mmCIF file of C-alpha atoms and ligand atoms in Angstrom:
data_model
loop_
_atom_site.group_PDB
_atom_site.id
_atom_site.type_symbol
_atom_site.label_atom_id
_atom_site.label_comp_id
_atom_site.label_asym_id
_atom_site.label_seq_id
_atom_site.Cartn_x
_atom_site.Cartn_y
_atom_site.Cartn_z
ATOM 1 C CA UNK N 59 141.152 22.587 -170.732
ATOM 2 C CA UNK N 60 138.005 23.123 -169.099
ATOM 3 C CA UNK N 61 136.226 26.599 -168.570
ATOM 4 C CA UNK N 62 136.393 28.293 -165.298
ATOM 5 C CA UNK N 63 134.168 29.570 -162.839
ATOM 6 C CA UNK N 64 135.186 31.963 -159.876
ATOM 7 C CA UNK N 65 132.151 31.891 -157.569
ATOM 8 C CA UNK N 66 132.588 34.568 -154.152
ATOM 9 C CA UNK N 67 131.537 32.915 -150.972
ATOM 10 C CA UNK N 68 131.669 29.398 -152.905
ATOM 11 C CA UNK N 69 132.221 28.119 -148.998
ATOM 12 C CA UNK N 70 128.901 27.340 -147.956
ATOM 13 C CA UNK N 71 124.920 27.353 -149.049
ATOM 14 C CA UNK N 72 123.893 29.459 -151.849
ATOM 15 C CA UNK N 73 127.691 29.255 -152.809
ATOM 16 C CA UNK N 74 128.354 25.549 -152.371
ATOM 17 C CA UNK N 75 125.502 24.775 -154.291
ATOM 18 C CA UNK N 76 126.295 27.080 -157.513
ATOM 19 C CA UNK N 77 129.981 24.955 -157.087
ATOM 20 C CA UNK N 78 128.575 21.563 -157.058
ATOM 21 C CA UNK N 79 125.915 22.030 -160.047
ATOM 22 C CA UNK N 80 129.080 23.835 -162.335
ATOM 23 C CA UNK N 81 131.244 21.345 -161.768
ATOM 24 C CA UNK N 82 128.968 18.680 -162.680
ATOM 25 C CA UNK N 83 128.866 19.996 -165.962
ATOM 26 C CA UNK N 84 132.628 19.721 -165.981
ATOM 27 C CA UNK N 85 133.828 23.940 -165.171
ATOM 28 C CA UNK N 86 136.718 24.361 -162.741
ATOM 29 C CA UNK N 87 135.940 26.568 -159.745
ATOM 30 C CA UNK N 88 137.942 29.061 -157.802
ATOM 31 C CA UNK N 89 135.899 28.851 -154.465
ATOM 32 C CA UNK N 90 136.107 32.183 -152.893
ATOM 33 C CA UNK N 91 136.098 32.327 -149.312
ATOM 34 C CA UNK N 92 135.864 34.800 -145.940
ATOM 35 C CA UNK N 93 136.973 32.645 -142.894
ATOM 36 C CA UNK N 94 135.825 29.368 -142.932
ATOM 37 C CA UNK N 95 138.643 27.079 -144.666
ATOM 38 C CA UNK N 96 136.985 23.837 -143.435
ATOM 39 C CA UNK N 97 133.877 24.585 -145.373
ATOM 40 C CA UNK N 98 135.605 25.941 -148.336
ATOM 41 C CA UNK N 99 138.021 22.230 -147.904
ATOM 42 C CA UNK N 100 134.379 20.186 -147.893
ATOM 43 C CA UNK N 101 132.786 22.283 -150.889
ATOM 44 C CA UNK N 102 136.109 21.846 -152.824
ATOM 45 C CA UNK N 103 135.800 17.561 -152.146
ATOM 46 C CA UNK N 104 132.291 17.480 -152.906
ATOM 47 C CA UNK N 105 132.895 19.215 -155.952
ATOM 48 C CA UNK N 106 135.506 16.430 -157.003
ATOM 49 C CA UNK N 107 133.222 14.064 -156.184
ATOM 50 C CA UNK N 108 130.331 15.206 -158.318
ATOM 51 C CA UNK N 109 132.149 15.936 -161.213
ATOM 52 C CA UNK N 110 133.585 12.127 -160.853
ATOM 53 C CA UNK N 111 130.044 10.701 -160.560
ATOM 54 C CA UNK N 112 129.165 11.721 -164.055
ATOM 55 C CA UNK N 113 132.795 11.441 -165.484
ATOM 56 C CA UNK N 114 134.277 15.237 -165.530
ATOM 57 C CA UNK N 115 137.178 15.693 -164.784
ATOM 58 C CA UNK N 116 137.754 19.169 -163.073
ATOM 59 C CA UNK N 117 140.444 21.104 -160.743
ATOM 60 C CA UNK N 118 138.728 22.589 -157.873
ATOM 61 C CA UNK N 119 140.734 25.475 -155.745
ATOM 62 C CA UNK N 120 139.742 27.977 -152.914
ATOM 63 C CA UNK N 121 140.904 31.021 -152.162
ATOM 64 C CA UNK N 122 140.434 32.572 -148.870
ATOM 65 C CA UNK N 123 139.727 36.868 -149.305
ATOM 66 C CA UNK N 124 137.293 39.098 -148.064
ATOM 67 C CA UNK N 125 135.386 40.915 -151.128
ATOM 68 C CA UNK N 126 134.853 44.127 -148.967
ATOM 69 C CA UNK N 127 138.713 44.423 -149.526
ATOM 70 C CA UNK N 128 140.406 46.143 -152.356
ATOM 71 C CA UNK N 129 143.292 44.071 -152.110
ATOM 72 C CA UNK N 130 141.568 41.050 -151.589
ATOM 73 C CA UNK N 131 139.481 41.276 -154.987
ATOM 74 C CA UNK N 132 142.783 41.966 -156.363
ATOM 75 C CA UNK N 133 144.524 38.885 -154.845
ATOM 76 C CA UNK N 134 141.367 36.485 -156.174
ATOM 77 C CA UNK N 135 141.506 37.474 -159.470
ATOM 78 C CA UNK N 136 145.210 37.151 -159.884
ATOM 79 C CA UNK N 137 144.990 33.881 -157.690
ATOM 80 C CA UNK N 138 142.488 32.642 -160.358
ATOM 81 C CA UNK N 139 145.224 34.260 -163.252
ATOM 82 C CA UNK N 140 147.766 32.184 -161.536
ATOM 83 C CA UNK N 141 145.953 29.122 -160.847
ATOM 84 C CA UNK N 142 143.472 28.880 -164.315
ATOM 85 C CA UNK N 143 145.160 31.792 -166.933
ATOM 86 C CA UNK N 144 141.301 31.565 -167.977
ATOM 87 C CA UNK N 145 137.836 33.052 -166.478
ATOM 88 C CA UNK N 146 134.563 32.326 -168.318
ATOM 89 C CA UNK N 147 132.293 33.179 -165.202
ATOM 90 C CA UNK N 148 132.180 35.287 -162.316
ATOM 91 C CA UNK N 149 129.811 34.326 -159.783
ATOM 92 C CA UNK N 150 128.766 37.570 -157.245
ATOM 93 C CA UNK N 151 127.012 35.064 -154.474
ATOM 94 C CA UNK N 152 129.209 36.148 -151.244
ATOM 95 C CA UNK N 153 126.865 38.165 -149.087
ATOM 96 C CA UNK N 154 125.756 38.898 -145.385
ATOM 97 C CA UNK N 155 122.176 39.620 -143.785
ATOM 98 C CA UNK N 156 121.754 42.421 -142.123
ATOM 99 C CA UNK N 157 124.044 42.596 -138.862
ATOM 100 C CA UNK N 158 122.177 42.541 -135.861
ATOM 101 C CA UNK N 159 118.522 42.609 -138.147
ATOM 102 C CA UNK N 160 117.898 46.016 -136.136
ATOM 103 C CA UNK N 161 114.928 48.270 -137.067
ATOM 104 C CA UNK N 162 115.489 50.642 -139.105
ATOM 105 C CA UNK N 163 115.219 53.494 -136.403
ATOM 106 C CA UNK N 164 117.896 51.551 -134.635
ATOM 107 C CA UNK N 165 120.103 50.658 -137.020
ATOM 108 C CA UNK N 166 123.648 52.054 -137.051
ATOM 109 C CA UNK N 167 126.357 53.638 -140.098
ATOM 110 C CA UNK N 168 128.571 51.185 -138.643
ATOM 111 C CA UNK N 169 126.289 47.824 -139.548
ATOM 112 C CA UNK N 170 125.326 49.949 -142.638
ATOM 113 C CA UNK N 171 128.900 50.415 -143.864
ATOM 114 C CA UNK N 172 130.092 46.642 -143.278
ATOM 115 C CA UNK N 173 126.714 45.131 -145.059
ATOM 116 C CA UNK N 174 127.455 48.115 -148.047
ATOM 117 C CA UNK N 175 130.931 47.110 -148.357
ATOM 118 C CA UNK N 176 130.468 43.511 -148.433
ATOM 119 C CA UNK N 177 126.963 42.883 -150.520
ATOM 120 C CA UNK N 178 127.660 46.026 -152.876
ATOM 121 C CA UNK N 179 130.878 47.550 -153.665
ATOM 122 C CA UNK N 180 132.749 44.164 -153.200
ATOM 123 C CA UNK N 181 130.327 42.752 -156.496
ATOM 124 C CA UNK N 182 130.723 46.178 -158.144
ATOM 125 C CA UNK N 183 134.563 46.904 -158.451
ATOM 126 C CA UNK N 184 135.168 42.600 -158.296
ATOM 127 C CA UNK N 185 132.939 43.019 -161.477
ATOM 128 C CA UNK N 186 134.779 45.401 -162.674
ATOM 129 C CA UNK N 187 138.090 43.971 -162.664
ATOM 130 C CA UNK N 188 136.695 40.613 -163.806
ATOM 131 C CA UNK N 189 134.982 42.070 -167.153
ATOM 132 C CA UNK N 190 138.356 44.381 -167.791
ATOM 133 C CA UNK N 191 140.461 40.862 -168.030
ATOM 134 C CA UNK N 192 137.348 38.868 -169.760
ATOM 135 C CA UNK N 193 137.660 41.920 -172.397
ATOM 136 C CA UNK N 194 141.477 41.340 -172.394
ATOM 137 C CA UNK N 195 140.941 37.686 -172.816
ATOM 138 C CA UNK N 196 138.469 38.164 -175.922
ATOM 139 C CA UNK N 197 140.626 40.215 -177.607
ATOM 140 C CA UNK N 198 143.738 37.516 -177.312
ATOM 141 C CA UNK N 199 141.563 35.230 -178.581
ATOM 142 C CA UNK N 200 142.004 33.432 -182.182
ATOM 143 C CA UNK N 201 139.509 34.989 -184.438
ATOM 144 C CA UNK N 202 136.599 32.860 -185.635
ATOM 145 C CA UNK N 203 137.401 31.003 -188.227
ATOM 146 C CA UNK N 204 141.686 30.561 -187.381
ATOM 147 C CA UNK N 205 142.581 27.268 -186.787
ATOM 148 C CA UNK N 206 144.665 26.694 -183.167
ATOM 149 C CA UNK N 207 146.938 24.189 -181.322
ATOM 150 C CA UNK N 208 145.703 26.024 -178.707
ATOM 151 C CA UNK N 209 143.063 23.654 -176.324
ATOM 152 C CA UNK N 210 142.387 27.025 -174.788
ATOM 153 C CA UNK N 211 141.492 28.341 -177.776
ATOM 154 C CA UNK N 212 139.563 25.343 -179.447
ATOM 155 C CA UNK N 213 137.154 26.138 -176.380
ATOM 156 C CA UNK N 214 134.699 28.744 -177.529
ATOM 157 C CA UNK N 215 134.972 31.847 -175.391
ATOM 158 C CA UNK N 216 131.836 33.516 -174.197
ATOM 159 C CA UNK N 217 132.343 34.830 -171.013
ATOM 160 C CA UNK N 218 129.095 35.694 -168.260
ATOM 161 C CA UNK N 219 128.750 37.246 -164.599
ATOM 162 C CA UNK N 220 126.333 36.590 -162.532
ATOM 163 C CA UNK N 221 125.306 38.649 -159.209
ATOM 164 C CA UNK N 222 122.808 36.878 -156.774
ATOM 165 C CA UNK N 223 120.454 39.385 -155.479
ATOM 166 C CA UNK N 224 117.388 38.872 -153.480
ATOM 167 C CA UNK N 225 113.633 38.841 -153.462
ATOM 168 C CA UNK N 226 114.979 41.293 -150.556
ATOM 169 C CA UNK N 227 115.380 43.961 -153.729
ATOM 170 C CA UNK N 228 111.958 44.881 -153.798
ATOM 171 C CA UNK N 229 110.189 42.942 -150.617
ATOM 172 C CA UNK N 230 110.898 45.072 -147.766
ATOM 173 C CA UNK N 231 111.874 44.053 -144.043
ATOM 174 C CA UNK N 232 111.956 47.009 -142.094
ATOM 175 C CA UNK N 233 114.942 44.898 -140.160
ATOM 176 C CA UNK N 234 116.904 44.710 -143.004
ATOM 177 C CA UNK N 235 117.059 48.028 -144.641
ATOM 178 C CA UNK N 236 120.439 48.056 -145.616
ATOM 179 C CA UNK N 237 120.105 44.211 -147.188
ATOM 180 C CA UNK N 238 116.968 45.374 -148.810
ATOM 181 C CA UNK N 239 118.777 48.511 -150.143
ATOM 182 C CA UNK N 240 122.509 46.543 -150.937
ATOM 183 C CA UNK N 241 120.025 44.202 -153.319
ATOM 184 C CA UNK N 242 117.558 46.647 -154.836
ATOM 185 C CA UNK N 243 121.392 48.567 -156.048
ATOM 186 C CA UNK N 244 122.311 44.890 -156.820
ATOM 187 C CA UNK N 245 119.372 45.044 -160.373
ATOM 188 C CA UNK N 246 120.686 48.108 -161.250
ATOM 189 C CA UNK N 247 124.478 46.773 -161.323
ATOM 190 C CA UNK N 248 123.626 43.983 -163.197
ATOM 191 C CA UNK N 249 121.607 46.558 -165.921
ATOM 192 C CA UNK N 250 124.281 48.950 -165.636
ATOM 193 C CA UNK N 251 127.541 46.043 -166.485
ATOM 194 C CA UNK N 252 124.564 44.381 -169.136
ATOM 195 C CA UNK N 253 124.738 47.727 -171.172
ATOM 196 C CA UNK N 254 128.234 48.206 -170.742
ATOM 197 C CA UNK N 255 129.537 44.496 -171.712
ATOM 198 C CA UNK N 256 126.998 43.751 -174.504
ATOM 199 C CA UNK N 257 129.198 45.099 -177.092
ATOM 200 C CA UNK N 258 132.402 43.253 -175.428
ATOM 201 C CA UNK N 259 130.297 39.867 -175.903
ATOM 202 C CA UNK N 260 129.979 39.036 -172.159
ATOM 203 C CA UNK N 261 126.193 38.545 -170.856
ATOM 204 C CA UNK N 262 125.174 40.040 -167.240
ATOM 205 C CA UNK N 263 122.258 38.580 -165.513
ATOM 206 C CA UNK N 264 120.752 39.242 -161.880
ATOM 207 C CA UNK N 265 119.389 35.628 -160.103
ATOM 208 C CA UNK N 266 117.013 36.793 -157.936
ATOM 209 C CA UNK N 267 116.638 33.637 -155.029
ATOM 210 C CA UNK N 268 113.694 33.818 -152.871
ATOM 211 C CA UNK N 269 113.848 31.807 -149.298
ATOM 212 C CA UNK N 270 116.877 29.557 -149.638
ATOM 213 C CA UNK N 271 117.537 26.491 -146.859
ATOM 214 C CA UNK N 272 121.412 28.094 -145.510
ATOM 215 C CA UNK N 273 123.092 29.255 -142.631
ATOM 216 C CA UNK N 274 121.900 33.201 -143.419
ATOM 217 C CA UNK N 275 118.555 32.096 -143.071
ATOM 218 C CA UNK N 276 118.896 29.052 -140.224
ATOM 219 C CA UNK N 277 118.083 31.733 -137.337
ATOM 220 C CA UNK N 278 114.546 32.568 -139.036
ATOM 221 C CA UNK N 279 113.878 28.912 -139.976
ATOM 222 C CA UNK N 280 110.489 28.849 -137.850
ATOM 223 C CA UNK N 281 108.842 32.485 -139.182
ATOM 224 C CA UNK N 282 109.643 30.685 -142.782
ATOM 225 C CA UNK N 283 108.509 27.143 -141.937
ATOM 226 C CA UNK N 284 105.441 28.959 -140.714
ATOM 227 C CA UNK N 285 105.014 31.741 -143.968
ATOM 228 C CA UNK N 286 105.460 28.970 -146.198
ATOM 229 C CA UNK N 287 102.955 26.963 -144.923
ATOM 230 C CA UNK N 288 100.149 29.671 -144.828
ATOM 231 C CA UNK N 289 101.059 30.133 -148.966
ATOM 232 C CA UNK N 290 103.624 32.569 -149.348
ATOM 233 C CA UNK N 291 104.883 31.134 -152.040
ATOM 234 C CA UNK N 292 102.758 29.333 -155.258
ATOM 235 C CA UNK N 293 105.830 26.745 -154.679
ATOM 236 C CA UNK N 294 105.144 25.575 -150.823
ATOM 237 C CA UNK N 295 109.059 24.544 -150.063
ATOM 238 C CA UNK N 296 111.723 25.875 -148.878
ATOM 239 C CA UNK N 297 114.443 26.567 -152.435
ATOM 240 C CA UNK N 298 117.514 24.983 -151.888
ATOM 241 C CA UNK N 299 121.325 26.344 -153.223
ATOM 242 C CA UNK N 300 120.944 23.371 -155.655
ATOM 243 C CA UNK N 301 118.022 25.136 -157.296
ATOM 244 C CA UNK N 302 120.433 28.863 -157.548
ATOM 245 C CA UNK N 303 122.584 26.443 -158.605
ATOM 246 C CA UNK N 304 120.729 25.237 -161.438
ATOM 247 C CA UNK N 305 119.770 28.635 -162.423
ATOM 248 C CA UNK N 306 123.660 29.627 -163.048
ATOM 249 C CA UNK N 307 123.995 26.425 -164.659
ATOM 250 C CA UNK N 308 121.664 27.669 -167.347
ATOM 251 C CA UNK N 309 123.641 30.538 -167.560
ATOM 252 C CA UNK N 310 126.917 29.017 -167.937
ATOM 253 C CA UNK N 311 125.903 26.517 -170.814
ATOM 254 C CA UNK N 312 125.143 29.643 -172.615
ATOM 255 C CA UNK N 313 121.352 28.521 -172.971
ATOM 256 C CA UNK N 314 120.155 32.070 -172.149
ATOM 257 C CA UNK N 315 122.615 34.014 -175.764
ATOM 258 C CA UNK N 316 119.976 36.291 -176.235
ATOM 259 C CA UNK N 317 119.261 37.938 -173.188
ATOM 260 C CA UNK N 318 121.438 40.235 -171.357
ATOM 261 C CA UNK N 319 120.513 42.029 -167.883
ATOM 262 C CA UNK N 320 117.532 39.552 -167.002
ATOM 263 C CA UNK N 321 116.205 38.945 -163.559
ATOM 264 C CA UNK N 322 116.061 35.095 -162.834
ATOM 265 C CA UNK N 323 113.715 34.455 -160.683
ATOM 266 C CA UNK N 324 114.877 31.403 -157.713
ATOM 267 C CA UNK N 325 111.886 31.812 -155.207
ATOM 268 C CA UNK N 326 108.989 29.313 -156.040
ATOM 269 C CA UNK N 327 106.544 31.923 -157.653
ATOM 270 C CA UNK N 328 107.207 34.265 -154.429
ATOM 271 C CA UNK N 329 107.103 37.303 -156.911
ATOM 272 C CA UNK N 330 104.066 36.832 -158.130
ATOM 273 C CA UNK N 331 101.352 39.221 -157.432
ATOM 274 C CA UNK N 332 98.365 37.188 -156.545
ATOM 275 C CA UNK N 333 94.492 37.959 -155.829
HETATM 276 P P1 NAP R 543 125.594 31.883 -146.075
HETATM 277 O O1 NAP R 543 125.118 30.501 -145.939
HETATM 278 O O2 NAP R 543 125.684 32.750 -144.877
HETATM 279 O O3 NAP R 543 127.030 31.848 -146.819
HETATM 280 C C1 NAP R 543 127.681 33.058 -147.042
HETATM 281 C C2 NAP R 543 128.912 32.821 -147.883
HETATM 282 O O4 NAP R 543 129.507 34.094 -148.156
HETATM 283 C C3 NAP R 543 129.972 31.996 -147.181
HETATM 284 O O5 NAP R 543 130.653 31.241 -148.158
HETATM 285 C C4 NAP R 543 130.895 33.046 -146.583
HETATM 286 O O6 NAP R 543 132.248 32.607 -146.398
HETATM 287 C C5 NAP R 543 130.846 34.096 -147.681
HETATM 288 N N1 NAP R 543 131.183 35.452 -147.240
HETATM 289 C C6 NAP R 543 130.606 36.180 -146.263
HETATM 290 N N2 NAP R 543 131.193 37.374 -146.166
HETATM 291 C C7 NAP R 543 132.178 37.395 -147.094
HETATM 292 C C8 NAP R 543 133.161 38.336 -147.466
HETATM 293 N N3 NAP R 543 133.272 39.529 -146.855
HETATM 294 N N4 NAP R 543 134.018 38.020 -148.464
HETATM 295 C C9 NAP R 543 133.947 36.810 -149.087
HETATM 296 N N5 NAP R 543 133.038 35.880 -148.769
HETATM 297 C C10 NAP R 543 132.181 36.169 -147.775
HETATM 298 O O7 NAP R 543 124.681 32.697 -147.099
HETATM 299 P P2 NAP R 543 123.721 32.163 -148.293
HETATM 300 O O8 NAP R 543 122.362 32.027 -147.744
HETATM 301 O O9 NAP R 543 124.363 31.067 -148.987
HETATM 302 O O10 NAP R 543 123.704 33.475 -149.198
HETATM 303 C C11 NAP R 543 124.536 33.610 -150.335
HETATM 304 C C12 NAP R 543 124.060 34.828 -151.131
HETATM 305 O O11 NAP R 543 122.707 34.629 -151.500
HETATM 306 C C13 NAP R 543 124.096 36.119 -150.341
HETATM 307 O O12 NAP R 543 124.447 37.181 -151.196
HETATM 308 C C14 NAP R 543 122.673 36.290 -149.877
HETATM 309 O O13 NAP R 543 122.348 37.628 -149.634
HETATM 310 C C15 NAP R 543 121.920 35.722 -151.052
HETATM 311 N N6 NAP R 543 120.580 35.265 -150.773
HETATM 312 C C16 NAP R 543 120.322 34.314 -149.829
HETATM 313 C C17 NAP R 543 119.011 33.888 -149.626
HETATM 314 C C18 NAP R 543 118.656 32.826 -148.628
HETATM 315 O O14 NAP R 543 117.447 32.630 -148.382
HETATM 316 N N7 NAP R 543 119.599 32.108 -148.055
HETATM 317 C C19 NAP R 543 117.970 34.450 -150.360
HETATM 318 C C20 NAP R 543 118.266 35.411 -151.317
HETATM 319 C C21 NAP R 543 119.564 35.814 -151.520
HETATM 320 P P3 NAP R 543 132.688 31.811 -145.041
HETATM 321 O O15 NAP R 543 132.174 30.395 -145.183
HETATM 322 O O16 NAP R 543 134.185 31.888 -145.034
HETATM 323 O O17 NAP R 543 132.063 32.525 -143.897
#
């Protein structure tokens, strides 16, 4: 029995690539999504596809629910209950720019409530209700030591979550104050569910991705081709959801025991203070 990986907004960019580098290393992936089954289909092949290339053999599933939803949070993690009876990571990745990038003496509650919704309560209470069944899980666990029948339980259990923020959280964009905001409240969830968890065994960490190649960012390719060619980053390239991807990687091998409510930086030195 492999491990599993639930990763919101698994459909496309940021998402696809966290699904692609876990199930290389052999995880099975619930791949969350909002609207857009054919791209959820694709991920879900690809994923097959890499695993095969170096030998794993995984199950791949998506599940289509929106994460600003009550219900819908409820529905994913009882689809991956269903599906998996097992949840080692929770990916927060789903997300949404700013609608209509107004300024901020434009923008509207409307556009503020939607982007709030979406890119902060939906990782907060999905958080929530993942870490209440990881706690249930740990405790049903065979303690250390026990010998099992169990495959499930011959798998050590060390559960993680992982909430992809933004170099958004502290750069500002005065077109984008309600991203800017949703991510800056992003660090403290991620300290907050750290605290909280530590003593449950279940590690919180906060990837922080700088300018990522996807379809958020697609409509500002050009003012990024152009920034990242006059040195706004130590890194000159565009990141790419394989390097976020990487980065949870790290996370889900459990190379990172130690630490608990870190920042990951994914942006090519971009938060770097430089003179
Ligand atoms: P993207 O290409 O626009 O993909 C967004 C993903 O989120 C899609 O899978 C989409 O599903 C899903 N999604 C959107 N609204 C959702 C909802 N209400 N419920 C469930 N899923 C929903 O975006 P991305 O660039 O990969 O960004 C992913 C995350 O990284 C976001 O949180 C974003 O803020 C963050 N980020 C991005 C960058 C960047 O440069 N791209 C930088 C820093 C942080 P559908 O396919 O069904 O629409």
């Amino acid at each position: 029995m492999n491990r599993v990986a639930l990763i919101t907004g698994g459909s496309r960019g940021i998402g696809r690539g966290i699904a692609l580098e876990l199930s290389k290393i052999g995880m099975d992936v619930v791949i969350n999504y909002a609207s857009n089954e054919a791209a959820a289909q694709e991920t879900a092949a690809s994923c097959m596809a890499a695993a095969a290339t170096v030998g794993n053999q995984i199950r791949v599933e998506i599940c289509k629910g929106d994460i600003s939803s009550a219900n819908h949070r409820i529905g994913l993690v009882e689809f991956t209950r269903k599906e998996f009876d097992r949840l080692d990571l929770l990916v927060n990745n789903a997300g949404i720019t700013s609608i209509g990038r107004a300024d901020v003496l434009d923008a509207t509650e409307e556009n503020f409530d939607r982007l709030m919704a979406i890119n902060l309560k939906g990782p907060y209470f999905l958080t929530q209700q993942a870490a209440k069944w990881m706690i249930d899980q740990t405790a049903k666990k065979a303690p250390s030591g026990t010998s099992s029948k169990s495959s499930r339980e011959a798998l050590p259990y060390r559960p993680k979550i992982v909430t992809i923020s933004s170099v958004s959280a502290y750069a500002v964009s005065t077109n984008r104050g309600d991203y800017c905001m949703a991510k800056a409240a992003l660090g403290m969830l991620t300290k907050i569910y750290a605290t909280r968890l530590a003593e449950c065994g279940i590690n919180v960490y906060e990837i922080c991705p700088g300018v990522i190649a996807s379809d958020m960012t697609a409509p500002v390719k050009e003012k990024y081709d152009r920034l990242i060619a006059e040195g706004m980053t130590p890194i000159a390239r565009w990141g790419t959801p394989e390097d976020v991807g990487k980065a949870v990687v790290a996370i889900a091998q459990d190379f990172l025991p130690f630490s608990t409510g870190e920042v990951i930086n994914v942006d090519g030195g971009f938060h770097l203070r430089r003179l």
